[in-house]
Amino acid sequence: MPFICENVECRAVLARGQVRSAHEDKGWCFYCPDCKARNELKDIGVPGSTVELIQPERSDLPHKVIATARPLQDGTYAAQLRVQRALSMKGTYAVEEHWEQLGVFIDAQQAVAHAKSIATDLLAKARH
Ligand SMILES: [Zn+2]
């Protein structure tokens, strides 16, 4: 099974050959080649024998959130949001929710900020 970067902004799916595992004071880990985030690994191999590394399962699965602003013809911007929910198995995303237009803003940055604040609410609800 591939490793998946736990950084919610990244969530890179990495073949084992793509990552170099490292043994540090805190234990095994790898650093994501895309975003450099530290990802924890667990050695499930036989002690004293071969090392077999797996990624520990997390109960709160990461989500990927993409907030964008789409320019409209009248010069305003529509806030858009895509939220990808991970499968409980490692792999690709199970569900993608997609909002085309969450509101119209004069400024692109305001539109993105609005989409992000909605994402924060959604993810907070999903965790509880
Ligand atoms: Zn990453």
PDB file of C-alpha atoms and ligand atoms in Angstrom:
ATOM      1  CA  MET A   1       0.000   0.000   0.000  1.00  0.00           C
ATOM      2  CA  PRO A   2       1.250   3.474  -0.737  1.00  0.00           C
ATOM      3  CA  PHE A   3       1.908   6.054   1.930  1.00  0.00           C
ATOM      4  CA  ILE A   4      -0.251   9.150   2.084  1.00  0.00           C
ATOM      5  CA  CYS A   5       0.979  12.478   3.277  1.00  0.00           C
ATOM      6  CA  GLU A   6      -0.988  13.514   6.360  1.00  0.00           C
ATOM      7  CA  ASN A   7      -0.754  17.188   5.600  1.00  0.00           C
ATOM      8  CA  VAL A   8      -4.348  18.040   4.671  1.00  0.00           C
ATOM      9  CA  GLU A   9      -3.201  20.639   2.195  1.00  0.00           C
ATOM     10  CA  CYS A  10      -1.057  18.055   0.428  1.00  0.00           C
ATOM     11  CA  ARG A  11      -2.352  14.482   0.780  1.00  0.00           C
ATOM     12  CA  ALA A  12       0.169  13.213  -1.740  1.00  0.00           C
ATOM     13  CA  VAL A  13      -0.114   9.513  -2.500  1.00  0.00           C
ATOM     14  CA  LEU A  14       3.411   8.165  -2.494  1.00  0.00           C
ATOM     15  CA  ALA A  15       4.728   4.842  -3.645  1.00  0.00           C
ATOM     16  CA  ARG A  16       7.034   3.316  -1.060  1.00  0.00           C
ATOM     17  CA  GLY A  17       9.974   3.713  -3.402  1.00  0.00           C
ATOM     18  CA  GLN A  18       9.348   7.454  -3.501  1.00  0.00           C
ATOM     19  CA  VAL A  19       9.864   8.038   0.206  1.00  0.00           C
ATOM     20  CA  ARG A  20      12.944   7.562   2.289  1.00  0.00           C
ATOM     21  CA  SER A  21      12.125   6.425   5.799  1.00  0.00           C
ATOM     22  CA  ALA A  22      14.193   7.827   8.620  1.00  0.00           C
ATOM     23  CA  HIS A  23      14.733   6.651  12.159  1.00  0.00           C
ATOM     24  CA  GLU A  24      14.711   9.567  14.549  1.00  0.00           C
ATOM     25  CA  ASP A  25      14.618   9.921  18.327  1.00  0.00           C
ATOM     26  CA  LYS A  26      10.807  10.020  18.229  1.00  0.00           C
ATOM     27  CA  GLY A  27      10.642   6.914  16.034  1.00  0.00           C
ATOM     28  CA  TRP A  28      10.277   6.130  12.373  1.00  0.00           C
ATOM     29  CA  CYS A  29       8.985   8.691   9.942  1.00  0.00           C
ATOM     30  CA  PHE A  30       9.269   9.942   6.421  1.00  0.00           C
ATOM     31  CA  TYR A  31       9.289  13.429   5.021  1.00  0.00           C
ATOM     32  CA  CYS A  32       6.871  14.139   2.208  1.00  0.00           C
ATOM     33  CA  PRO A  33       8.828  14.900  -0.975  1.00  0.00           C
ATOM     34  CA  ASP A  34       6.103  17.348  -2.047  1.00  0.00           C
ATOM     35  CA  CYS A  35       5.477  19.442   1.069  1.00  0.00           C
ATOM     36  CA  LYS A  36       8.242  18.283   3.476  1.00  0.00           C
ATOM     37  CA  ALA A  37       5.735  17.451   6.233  1.00  0.00           C
ATOM     38  CA  ARG A  38       6.829  14.860   8.779  1.00  0.00           C
ATOM     39  CA  ASN A  39       4.747  11.683   8.604  1.00  0.00           C
ATOM     40  CA  GLU A  40       4.894   9.155  11.390  1.00  0.00           C
ATOM     41  CA  LEU A  41       5.610   5.494  10.667  1.00  0.00           C
ATOM     42  CA  LYS A  42       5.341   2.405  12.830  1.00  0.00           C
ATOM     43  CA  ASP A  43       7.648  -0.604  12.721  1.00  0.00           C
ATOM     44  CA  ILE A  44       5.591  -3.786  12.779  1.00  0.00           C
ATOM     45  CA  GLY A  45       8.507  -6.049  11.876  1.00  0.00           C
ATOM     46  CA  VAL A  46       9.889  -8.756  14.139  1.00  0.00           C
ATOM     47  CA  PRO A  47      12.199  -7.119  16.720  1.00  0.00           C
ATOM     48  CA  GLY A  48      15.832  -7.744  15.866  1.00  0.00           C
ATOM     49  CA  SER A  49      14.876  -8.853  12.385  1.00  0.00           C
ATOM     50  CA  THR A  50      13.667  -6.906   9.380  1.00  0.00           C
ATOM     51  CA  VAL A  51      12.039  -3.540   9.730  1.00  0.00           C
ATOM     52  CA  GLU A  52       8.539  -3.372   8.322  1.00  0.00           C
ATOM     53  CA  LEU A  53       7.092   0.082   8.262  1.00  0.00           C
ATOM     54  CA  ILE A  54       3.437   0.992   8.085  1.00  0.00           C
ATOM     55  CA  GLN A  55       1.600   4.243   8.423  1.00  0.00           C
ATOM     56  CA  PRO A  56      -0.438   4.306  11.639  1.00  0.00           C
ATOM     57  CA  GLU A  57      -4.183   4.554  11.052  1.00  0.00           C
ATOM     58  CA  ARG A  58      -5.738   7.816  12.067  1.00  0.00           C
ATOM     59  CA  SER A  59      -9.276   8.079  13.317  1.00  0.00           C
ATOM     60  CA  ASP A  60      -9.714  11.578  12.002  1.00  0.00           C
ATOM     61  CA  LEU A  61      -9.113  11.229   8.331  1.00  0.00           C
ATOM     62  CA  PRO A  62      -7.598  14.137   6.543  1.00  0.00           C
ATOM     63  CA  HIS A  63      -9.585  16.124   4.084  1.00  0.00           C
ATOM     64  CA  LYS A  64      -8.360  18.168   1.257  1.00  0.00           C
ATOM     65  CA  VAL A  65      -9.916  21.559   0.874  1.00  0.00           C
ATOM     66  CA  ILE A  66      -9.606  23.669  -2.231  1.00  0.00           C
ATOM     67  CA  ALA A  67     -11.004  27.169  -1.955  1.00  0.00           C
ATOM     68  CA  THR A  68     -10.970  29.276  -5.078  1.00  0.00           C
ATOM     69  CA  ALA A  69     -12.440  32.439  -6.498  1.00  0.00           C
ATOM     70  CA  ARG A  70     -13.951  32.329  -9.973  1.00  0.00           C
ATOM     71  CA  PRO A  71     -14.029  35.632 -11.843  1.00  0.00           C
ATOM     72  CA  LEU A  72     -17.493  36.560 -13.060  1.00  0.00           C
ATOM     73  CA  GLN A  73     -18.330  38.629 -16.135  1.00  0.00           C
ATOM     74  CA  ASP A  74     -19.297  41.690 -14.133  1.00  0.00           C
ATOM     75  CA  GLY A  75     -15.883  41.842 -12.435  1.00  0.00           C
ATOM     76  CA  THR A  76     -16.950  40.231  -9.176  1.00  0.00           C
ATOM     77  CA  TYR A  77     -15.801  36.872  -7.884  1.00  0.00           C
ATOM     78  CA  ALA A  78     -17.740  33.758  -6.914  1.00  0.00           C
ATOM     79  CA  ALA A  79     -16.445  31.817  -3.920  1.00  0.00           C
ATOM     80  CA  GLN A  80     -16.025  28.152  -4.785  1.00  0.00           C
ATOM     81  CA  LEU A  81     -15.135  25.208  -2.622  1.00  0.00           C
ATOM     82  CA  ARG A  82     -14.173  21.585  -3.108  1.00  0.00           C
ATOM     83  CA  VAL A  83     -13.817  19.277  -0.121  1.00  0.00           C
ATOM     84  CA  GLN A  84     -12.351  15.844  -0.619  1.00  0.00           C
ATOM     85  CA  ARG A  85     -12.913  13.279   2.072  1.00  0.00           C
ATOM     86  CA  ALA A  86     -10.504  10.425   2.413  1.00  0.00           C
ATOM     87  CA  LEU A  87     -11.475   6.777   2.532  1.00  0.00           C
ATOM     88  CA  SER A  88     -10.950   4.936   5.789  1.00  0.00           C
ATOM     89  CA  MET A  89      -8.598   2.783   3.746  1.00  0.00           C
ATOM     90  CA  LYS A  90      -5.482   4.351   2.352  1.00  0.00           C
ATOM     91  CA  GLY A  91      -6.032   5.290  -1.212  1.00  0.00           C
ATOM     92  CA  THR A  92      -7.840   7.835  -3.242  1.00  0.00           C
ATOM     93  CA  TYR A  93     -10.545  10.160  -2.075  1.00  0.00           C
ATOM     94  CA  ALA A  94     -13.948   8.680  -1.484  1.00  0.00           C
ATOM     95  CA  VAL A  95     -16.176  11.658  -1.846  1.00  0.00           C
ATOM     96  CA  GLU A  96     -15.784  15.052  -3.273  1.00  0.00           C
ATOM     97  CA  GLU A  97     -18.226  17.762  -2.396  1.00  0.00           C
ATOM     98  CA  HIS A  98     -18.297  20.688  -4.684  1.00  0.00           C
ATOM     99  CA  TRP A  99     -19.865  24.109  -4.325  1.00  0.00           C
ATOM    100  CA  GLU A 100     -19.868  26.277  -7.428  1.00  0.00           C
ATOM    101  CA  GLN A 101     -21.017  29.472  -5.873  1.00  0.00           C
ATOM    102  CA  LEU A 102     -21.041  30.233  -2.172  1.00  0.00           C
ATOM    103  CA  GLY A 103     -21.448  33.923  -2.577  1.00  0.00           C
ATOM    104  CA  VAL A 104     -20.296  36.763  -4.782  1.00  0.00           C
ATOM    105  CA  PHE A 105     -17.567  39.148  -3.720  1.00  0.00           C
ATOM    106  CA  ILE A 106     -15.965  42.248  -5.148  1.00  0.00           C
ATOM    107  CA  ASP A 107     -12.519  41.011  -4.255  1.00  0.00           C
ATOM    108  CA  ALA A 108     -10.977  37.616  -5.107  1.00  0.00           C
ATOM    109  CA  GLN A 109      -9.257  37.330  -1.739  1.00  0.00           C
ATOM    110  CA  GLN A 110     -12.537  37.879   0.090  1.00  0.00           C
ATOM    111  CA  ALA A 111     -14.135  35.129  -1.970  1.00  0.00           C
ATOM    112  CA  VAL A 112     -11.359  32.666  -1.111  1.00  0.00           C
ATOM    113  CA  ALA A 113     -11.480  33.654   2.563  1.00  0.00           C
ATOM    114  CA  HIS A 114     -15.245  33.060   2.606  1.00  0.00           C
ATOM    115  CA  ALA A 115     -14.882  29.620   0.992  1.00  0.00           C
ATOM    116  CA  LYS A 116     -12.186  28.714   3.513  1.00  0.00           C
ATOM    117  CA  SER A 117     -14.292  29.765   6.488  1.00  0.00           C
ATOM    118  CA  ILE A 118     -17.132  27.534   5.251  1.00  0.00           C
ATOM    119  CA  ALA A 119     -14.635  24.690   4.869  1.00  0.00           C
ATOM    120  CA  THR A 120     -13.437  25.185   8.442  1.00  0.00           C
ATOM    121  CA  ASP A 121     -17.023  24.898   9.710  1.00  0.00           C
ATOM    122  CA  LEU A 122     -17.660  21.789   7.631  1.00  0.00           C
ATOM    123  CA  LEU A 123     -14.521  20.034   8.800  1.00  0.00           C
ATOM    124  CA  ALA A 124     -15.171  20.974  12.427  1.00  0.00           C
ATOM    125  CA  LYS A 125     -18.637  19.396  12.163  1.00  0.00           C
ATOM    126  CA  ALA A 126     -17.238  16.251  10.528  1.00  0.00           C
ATOM    127  CA  ARG A 127     -14.881  15.703  13.457  1.00  0.00           C
ATOM    128  CA  HIS A 128     -17.553  15.765  16.170  1.00  0.00           C
TER     129      HIS A 128
HETATM  130 ZN    ZN B   1       2.924  16.249   1.642  1.00  0.00          ZN
END
